[in-house]
């Protein structure tokens, strides 16, 4: 199983370590040429969504990644990655890939809660650790979006068709369950 990890900015190495530990091979997407390789799934890591969105365009990767996702490529998107997928961003900021019918609020927990750790139940897995770093949350979901988890009364994990999006950082915790679920999604 080969997983492509977007590696233009942010916390991509942590995802690679986790996926490799679970037996997957990882390739890094750094430029348009990398997109022509075969891969079974795609990871959009945390980081800074504004920078990532801009780099996707500048590096000529934006359209291909968007159409791969729309054609059913399994995606795991964490934090900034979730912001990249959102059809709309609260506050009128322009969206990026816009492949998931959700409205996401960026930097959503206020100053004191900028970064925090908690545990909450995720549908289909159970209680898992959740590390939030200047995290977004999902403010609204559209048709067909499944809510998988809430923390601090906010929606923090959603699934829509082939897309799994999380406001937190499963790659930074010991627990491997999210990545296992994602690798299952990639076995098609
Ligand atoms: N605050 C970042 C953004 O808006 C997301 C933070 C993260 O990915 N940990 O893109």
Short mmCIF file of N, CA and C and ligand atoms in Angstrom, two decimals, residues 46-50 78-80 83 106-107 133-136 169, ligand 1:
data_model
loop_
_atom_site.label_atom_id
_atom_site.label_comp_id
_atom_site.label_asym_id
_atom_site.label_seq_id
_atom_site.Cartn_x
_atom_site.Cartn_y
_atom_site.Cartn_z
N UNK A 46 -1.37 18.74 8.95
CA UNK A 46 -1.54 20.02 9.62
C UNK A 46 -0.42 20.97 9.25
N UNK A 47 -0.62 22.21 9.57
CA UNK A 47 0.37 23.23 9.24
C UNK A 47 -0.35 24.56 9.15
N UNK A 48 -0.12 25.26 8.08
CA UNK A 48 -0.77 26.56 7.88
C UNK A 48 -1.52 26.50 6.55
N UNK A 49 -2.85 26.46 6.65
CA UNK A 49 -3.65 26.23 5.44
C UNK A 49 -3.47 27.31 4.38
N UNK A 50 -3.29 28.55 4.82
CA UNK A 50 -3.14 29.64 3.85
C UNK A 50 -1.88 29.41 3.00
N UNK A 78 -5.81 16.41 8.22
CA UNK A 78 -5.78 16.81 9.64
C UNK A 78 -5.54 18.31 9.75
N UNK A 79 -6.36 18.94 10.55
CA UNK A 79 -6.21 20.34 10.93
C UNK A 79 -6.14 21.27 9.71
N UNK A 80 -5.00 21.78 9.34
CA UNK A 80 -4.93 22.62 8.14
C UNK A 80 -5.49 21.87 6.93
N UNK A 83 -9.09 22.25 6.69
CA UNK A 83 -9.41 23.59 6.17
C UNK A 83 -9.29 23.59 4.64
N UNK A 106 -11.70 28.56 11.32
CA UNK A 106 -10.26 28.47 11.61
C UNK A 106 -9.94 29.05 12.99
N UNK A 107 -8.81 28.61 13.55
CA UNK A 107 -8.31 29.12 14.84
C UNK A 107 -9.48 29.37 15.78
N UNK A 133 -4.02 21.95 17.96
CA UNK A 133 -3.03 23.03 17.87
C UNK A 133 -3.60 24.14 16.97
N UNK A 134 -3.94 25.23 17.57
CA UNK A 134 -4.59 26.33 16.84
C UNK A 134 -5.60 25.77 15.83
N UNK A 135 -6.46 24.94 16.37
CA UNK A 135 -7.27 24.07 15.53
C UNK A 135 -8.54 24.74 15.00
N UNK A 136 -9.04 24.21 13.91
CA UNK A 136 -10.35 24.61 13.42
C UNK A 136 -11.43 23.71 14.03
N UNK A 169 -4.73 16.27 15.75
CA UNK A 169 -3.50 15.71 15.16
C UNK A 169 -3.24 14.28 15.62
N1 LIG B 1 -4.29 27.38 12.35
C1 LIG B 1 -3.89 26.63 11.20
C2 LIG B 1 -4.60 27.11 9.94
O1 LIG B 1 -5.47 27.90 10.01
C3 LIG B 1 -4.14 25.15 11.39
C4 LIG B 1 -3.30 24.65 12.53
C5 LIG B 1 -2.83 23.25 12.38
O2 LIG B 1 -2.83 22.66 11.30
N2 LIG B 1 -2.35 22.71 13.48
O3 LIG B 1 -4.28 26.69 8.88
#
